[in-house]
Short mmCIF file of C-alpha atoms and ligand atoms in Angstrom, two decimals:
data_model
loop_
_atom_site.label_atom_id
_atom_site.label_comp_id
_atom_site.label_asym_id
_atom_site.label_seq_id
_atom_site.Cartn_x
_atom_site.Cartn_y
_atom_site.Cartn_z
CA MET A 1 -73.37 15.73 81.43
CA ASN A 2 -72.16 19.20 80.51
CA GLN A 3 -68.59 20.43 80.46
CA PRO A 4 -68.08 21.97 83.90
CA ASP A 5 -64.40 22.78 83.26
CA GLU A 6 -65.54 25.84 81.42
CA GLY A 7 -67.44 27.06 84.45
CA THR A 8 -70.39 27.70 82.18
CA GLU A 9 -73.61 25.87 81.55
CA ASN A 10 -73.42 24.03 78.23
CA GLU A 11 -76.84 23.88 76.64
CA TRP A 12 -77.87 20.47 75.36
CA ASP A 13 -80.51 19.74 72.78
CA THR A 14 -82.10 16.88 74.74
CA THR A 15 -84.31 15.75 71.84
CA ASP A 16 -81.31 15.45 69.52
CA TYR A 17 -79.39 13.71 72.32
CA ASP A 18 -82.15 11.12 72.85
CA GLU A 19 -83.18 10.60 69.25
CA GLY A 20 -79.91 11.04 67.38
CA HIS A 21 -77.43 9.60 69.90
CA SER A 22 -79.44 6.94 71.69
CA PHE A 23 -76.46 4.55 71.58
CA VAL A 24 -75.10 6.49 74.61
CA PHE A 25 -77.68 5.06 76.99
CA GLU A 26 -78.29 1.86 75.00
CA TYR A 27 -74.68 0.80 75.54
CA GLY A 28 -75.04 1.93 79.17
CA GLU A 29 -77.44 -0.95 79.82
CA GLY A 30 -74.39 -3.23 80.02
CA VAL A 31 -73.03 -1.04 82.81
CA VAL A 32 -76.31 -1.41 84.70
CA ASP A 33 -75.80 -5.18 84.45
CA LEU A 34 -72.34 -4.70 85.97
CA LEU A 35 -73.88 -2.67 88.81
CA GLU A 36 -76.31 -5.51 89.68
CA PRO A 37 -78.68 -3.17 91.54
CA LYS A 38 -80.79 -4.72 94.25
CA THR A 39 -84.17 -3.94 95.75
CA GLY A 40 -83.96 -1.27 98.42
CA GLU A 41 -80.43 -0.14 97.57
CA ARG A 42 -79.76 3.56 97.37
CA VAL A 43 -77.99 4.35 94.07
CA LEU A 44 -76.63 7.62 92.69
CA ASP A 45 -76.51 7.91 88.88
CA LEU A 46 -73.75 10.47 88.32
CA GLY A 47 -74.15 12.29 85.00
CA CYS A 48 -77.62 10.82 84.50
CA GLY A 49 -78.44 12.81 81.34
CA THR A 50 -82.10 12.39 80.43
CA GLY A 51 -82.61 9.69 83.05
CA HIS A 52 -83.06 6.51 80.99
CA LEU A 53 -80.52 4.48 82.94
CA ALA A 54 -81.68 5.86 86.30
CA ASP A 55 -85.11 4.51 85.35
CA ARG A 56 -83.57 1.16 84.34
CA ILE A 57 -81.81 0.94 87.71
CA ALA A 58 -85.00 1.91 89.54
CA GLY A 59 -86.71 -0.96 87.72
CA SER A 60 -84.70 -3.35 89.88
CA GLY A 61 -86.33 -1.92 93.01
CA ALA A 62 -83.43 0.38 93.92
CA ASP A 63 -84.02 3.89 95.19
CA VAL A 64 -82.27 6.07 92.57
CA VAL A 65 -81.12 9.68 92.58
CA GLY A 66 -79.87 11.11 89.26
CA LEU A 67 -77.45 14.04 89.19
CA ASP A 68 -76.39 16.04 86.15
CA SER A 69 -74.82 19.43 85.57
CA SER A 70 -77.13 20.20 82.64
CA ALA A 71 -80.36 21.89 83.69
CA GLU A 72 -81.96 20.83 80.38
CA MET A 73 -81.13 17.17 80.95
CA ILE A 74 -82.47 17.27 84.51
CA SER A 75 -85.67 18.94 83.45
CA GLU A 76 -86.22 16.32 80.70
CA ALA A 77 -85.42 13.49 83.14
CA ARG A 78 -87.94 14.80 85.70
CA GLU A 79 -90.62 15.01 83.03
CA SER A 80 -89.95 11.50 81.67
CA TYR A 81 -89.47 9.69 84.99
CA PRO A 82 -91.41 11.47 87.75
CA GLU A 83 -90.98 8.49 90.10
CA CYS A 84 -87.17 9.05 90.29
CA ARG A 85 -85.46 11.97 92.01
CA PHE A 86 -83.23 14.15 89.82
CA VAL A 87 -80.84 16.80 91.08
CA HIS A 88 -79.04 19.54 89.19
CA GLY A 89 -75.44 19.49 90.45
CA ASP A 90 -71.72 19.39 89.77
CA ALA A 91 -69.85 16.05 89.75
CA ARG A 92 -66.82 17.80 91.25
CA ASP A 93 -68.68 19.09 94.26
CA PHE A 94 -71.81 17.36 95.48
CA SER A 95 -72.98 15.99 98.78
CA PHE A 96 -76.04 14.21 100.11
CA SER A 97 -77.11 13.78 103.71
CA LYS A 98 -77.85 10.03 103.35
CA PRO A 99 -75.06 7.73 102.09
CA PHE A 100 -75.44 5.66 98.92
CA ASP A 101 -74.87 1.93 98.55
CA ALA A 102 -73.55 2.51 95.03
CA VAL A 103 -72.50 5.29 92.69
CA PHE A 104 -73.06 4.50 89.02
CA SER A 105 -71.87 6.50 86.03
CA ASN A 106 -72.14 5.92 82.29
CA ALA A 107 -70.51 8.00 79.53
CA ALA A 108 -70.18 11.07 81.73
CA LEU A 109 -66.87 11.20 83.56
CA HIS A 110 -64.78 11.94 80.46
CA TRP A 111 -66.32 15.43 80.53
CA VAL A 112 -64.58 16.25 83.81
CA SER A 113 -60.81 16.73 83.91
CA GLU A 114 -60.80 17.40 87.68
CA GLN A 115 -61.26 13.71 88.45
CA ASP A 116 -59.72 13.97 91.94
CA ALA A 117 -62.53 16.30 92.97
CA VAL A 118 -65.07 13.89 91.45
CA LEU A 119 -63.60 10.93 93.36
CA ASP A 120 -63.55 12.96 96.59
CA SER A 121 -67.27 13.64 96.20
CA ILE A 122 -68.00 10.00 95.33
CA THR A 123 -66.10 8.69 98.38
CA ASP A 124 -67.95 11.11 100.65
CA ALA A 125 -71.30 10.04 99.18
CA LEU A 126 -70.71 6.28 99.52
CA ARG A 127 -71.20 4.22 102.64
CA PRO A 128 -68.17 2.14 103.76
CA ASP A 129 -67.96 -0.87 101.39
CA GLY A 130 -70.24 0.93 98.94
CA ARG A 131 -69.34 0.40 95.28
CA PHE A 132 -68.48 2.69 92.39
CA VAL A 133 -69.35 1.27 88.97
CA ALA A 134 -68.49 3.36 85.93
CA GLU A 135 -67.88 3.35 82.22
CA PHE A 136 -66.46 6.24 80.23
CA GLY A 137 -63.96 7.01 77.48
CA GLY A 138 -60.52 5.47 78.07
CA THR A 139 -57.13 6.23 76.62
CA GLY A 140 -57.22 6.31 72.81
CA ASN A 141 -60.96 7.05 72.73
CA VAL A 142 -61.99 8.68 69.43
CA ALA A 143 -58.26 9.11 68.64
CA THR A 144 -58.80 8.82 64.88
CA ILE A 145 -61.39 11.62 64.97
CA LEU A 146 -59.28 13.75 67.31
CA ASP A 147 -56.20 13.39 65.09
CA ALA A 148 -58.15 14.31 61.98
CA VAL A 149 -59.62 17.43 63.61
CA ARG A 150 -56.15 18.38 64.89
CA ASP A 151 -54.57 17.97 61.43
CA VAL A 152 -57.27 19.87 59.55
CA ALA A 153 -57.28 22.67 62.16
CA ALA A 154 -53.46 22.86 62.18
CA ASP A 155 -53.48 23.40 58.39
CA ARG A 156 -55.59 26.49 59.09
CA GLY A 157 -53.35 27.65 61.95
CA TYR A 158 -55.46 26.47 64.90
CA ASP A 159 -54.15 24.40 67.77
CA ILE A 160 -56.62 21.78 69.02
CA GLU A 161 -56.31 20.11 72.39
CA ASN A 162 -58.21 17.09 73.65
CA PRO A 163 -60.92 18.65 75.87
CA TRP A 164 -61.87 15.28 77.39
CA TYR A 165 -60.44 13.06 80.11
CA PHE A 166 -59.55 9.62 78.71
CA PRO A 167 -57.29 7.86 81.25
CA SER A 168 -55.53 4.50 80.97
CA VAL A 169 -56.35 1.60 83.30
CA GLY A 170 -53.08 2.25 85.18
CA GLU A 171 -53.73 5.94 85.65
CA TYR A 172 -57.32 5.55 86.76
CA THR A 173 -56.88 2.56 89.08
CA ALA A 174 -53.98 4.38 90.81
CA LYS A 175 -56.28 7.36 91.28
CA LEU A 176 -59.02 5.15 92.68
CA GLU A 177 -56.59 3.59 95.18
CA ALA A 178 -55.30 7.02 96.20
CA HIS A 179 -58.91 7.91 97.01
CA GLY A 180 -59.39 4.89 99.29
CA PHE A 181 -60.99 2.47 96.83
CA GLU A 182 -60.16 -1.18 96.35
CA VAL A 183 -60.33 -1.86 92.62
CA ARG A 184 -62.19 -5.09 91.92
CA TYR A 185 -62.39 -4.82 88.12
CA ALA A 186 -60.90 -2.56 85.47
CA THR A 187 -60.80 -3.02 81.72
CA LEU A 188 -60.17 -1.02 78.57
CA PHE A 189 -61.75 -2.19 75.33
CA ASP A 190 -62.51 -1.02 71.81
CA ARG A 191 -66.14 -0.33 71.02
CA PRO A 192 -66.45 0.85 67.41
CA THR A 193 -69.74 2.72 67.52
CA GLU A 194 -72.00 3.31 64.54
CA LEU A 195 -73.24 6.90 64.53
CA ASP A 196 -76.86 7.69 63.71
CA GLY A 197 -77.58 10.03 60.82
CA GLY A 198 -76.20 8.18 57.80
CA PRO A 199 -73.84 10.42 55.80
CA ASP A 200 -74.37 13.21 58.36
CA GLY A 201 -73.49 10.99 61.32
CA LEU A 202 -70.02 12.39 61.94
CA SER A 203 -71.00 16.05 61.55
CA SER A 204 -74.00 15.43 63.78
CA TRP A 205 -71.75 13.80 66.44
CA LEU A 206 -69.36 16.75 66.26
CA GLY A 207 -72.35 19.11 66.46
CA MET A 208 -73.64 17.37 69.58
CA PHE A 209 -70.40 16.71 71.44
CA GLY A 210 -67.65 18.72 69.77
CA ASP A 211 -68.15 22.25 71.12
CA GLY A 212 -65.02 22.09 73.30
CA LEU A 213 -62.98 20.36 70.61
CA LEU A 214 -63.84 22.89 67.92
CA ALA A 215 -63.76 25.92 70.25
CA PRO A 216 -60.45 27.35 68.93
CA ILE A 217 -61.94 27.49 65.40
CA PRO A 218 -64.06 30.56 64.63
CA ASP A 219 -67.76 29.76 64.05
CA GLY A 220 -67.57 30.86 60.44
CA GLU A 221 -64.88 28.26 59.66
CA GLN A 222 -66.26 25.29 61.57
CA ARG A 223 -68.46 23.96 58.77
CA ALA A 224 -65.49 23.89 56.37
CA VAL A 225 -63.30 22.20 58.99
CA VAL A 226 -65.93 19.52 59.67
CA SER A 227 -66.30 18.92 55.95
CA ALA A 228 -62.51 18.53 55.54
CA VAL A 229 -62.47 16.16 58.54
CA GLU A 230 -65.17 14.06 56.86
CA ASP A 231 -63.10 13.94 53.65
CA SER A 232 -60.00 12.82 55.53
CA LEU A 233 -61.83 10.09 57.50
CA ARG A 234 -64.19 8.74 54.83
CA ASP A 235 -61.90 5.85 53.80
CA ASP A 236 -61.37 4.73 57.40
CA LEU A 237 -64.62 5.41 59.22
CA PHE A 238 -67.41 5.49 56.61
CA GLU A 239 -68.86 2.31 55.18
CA ASP A 240 -72.20 1.35 53.64
CA GLY A 241 -73.65 4.79 54.39
CA THR A 242 -72.72 4.80 58.09
CA TRP A 243 -69.97 6.50 60.09
CA THR A 244 -68.31 4.53 62.88
CA ALA A 245 -66.54 6.32 65.74
CA ASP A 246 -63.49 4.64 67.27
CA TYR A 247 -64.79 4.55 70.83
CA ARG A 248 -62.69 2.89 73.56
CA ARG A 249 -64.28 2.35 76.94
CA LEU A 250 -62.83 2.13 80.41
CA ARG A 251 -64.95 0.15 82.90
CA VAL A 252 -64.31 -0.03 86.62
CA ILE A 253 -65.82 -1.53 89.73
CA ALA A 254 -64.26 -0.27 92.96
CA VAL A 255 -65.25 -0.56 96.60
CA ASN A 256 -64.98 2.27 99.10
CA GLU A 257 -62.61 1.17 101.85
CA ALA A 258 -62.90 4.38 103.87
CA GLU A 259 -64.43 3.97 107.34
C1 BEZ B 301 -67.70 9.15 74.54
O1 BEZ B 301 -68.79 8.74 74.96
O2 BEZ B 301 -66.71 8.45 74.51
C2 BEZ B 301 -67.59 10.55 74.07
C3 BEZ B 301 -68.72 11.27 73.82
C4 BEZ B 301 -68.59 12.56 73.43
C5 BEZ B 301 -67.36 13.14 73.26
C6 BEZ B 301 -66.24 12.39 73.49
C7 BEZ B 301 -66.36 11.09 73.91
#
């Protein structure tokens, strides 16, 4: 999913996303298990990316619509999975004429700081008693990487802010309840995640996902900053030729209580 806060379309390299960061949807298969999709159910995959999980969900016999704010992702998803429906749209402001039995989301919602608007749209899209099943970055997600980027950038006079939304269980479940959901399950857990790309894994991750994070740093200095970040993190996050990111995931299942 792109970064709609900026009000601009972030361009994704979908091949690099699929081939170099496949752990994103591979880990998402566990969230599909949590969804327990059933034949004939109508499911919205919010932030569907290139459509792999929408296809997985459709494999259970559900009728799936995928929505993503990246035109490149949607175009790739349509090409790969012509039997599913994919829609280019904004998680903060979407609507469908027919209600969904479930809204599913994997590794997407941390891109959207206006989470109240997202939850408004989800509630409107769900039938009464419909479920919302999601996983995304929770509090403390990639904190080691964020701190290192902040420190290296600060040494050069740049102020880095966390561009992502990583709430705690308490913050997010309160938000869900305020939006008329009954929270059935919520958990925060560490998921150290090995990055593809061997010695280039961290720079490749920052290249794929770090545009917002590195935005205050002029283009001409970013390579040097990334290299200094690698130096500062090598002892902690690099072992046997592989970088590991300190992912922490928040998972929720909540039921729409609105009439
Ligand atoms: C995540 O999946 O946790 C994530 C991905 C990209 C940037 C930040 C977090």
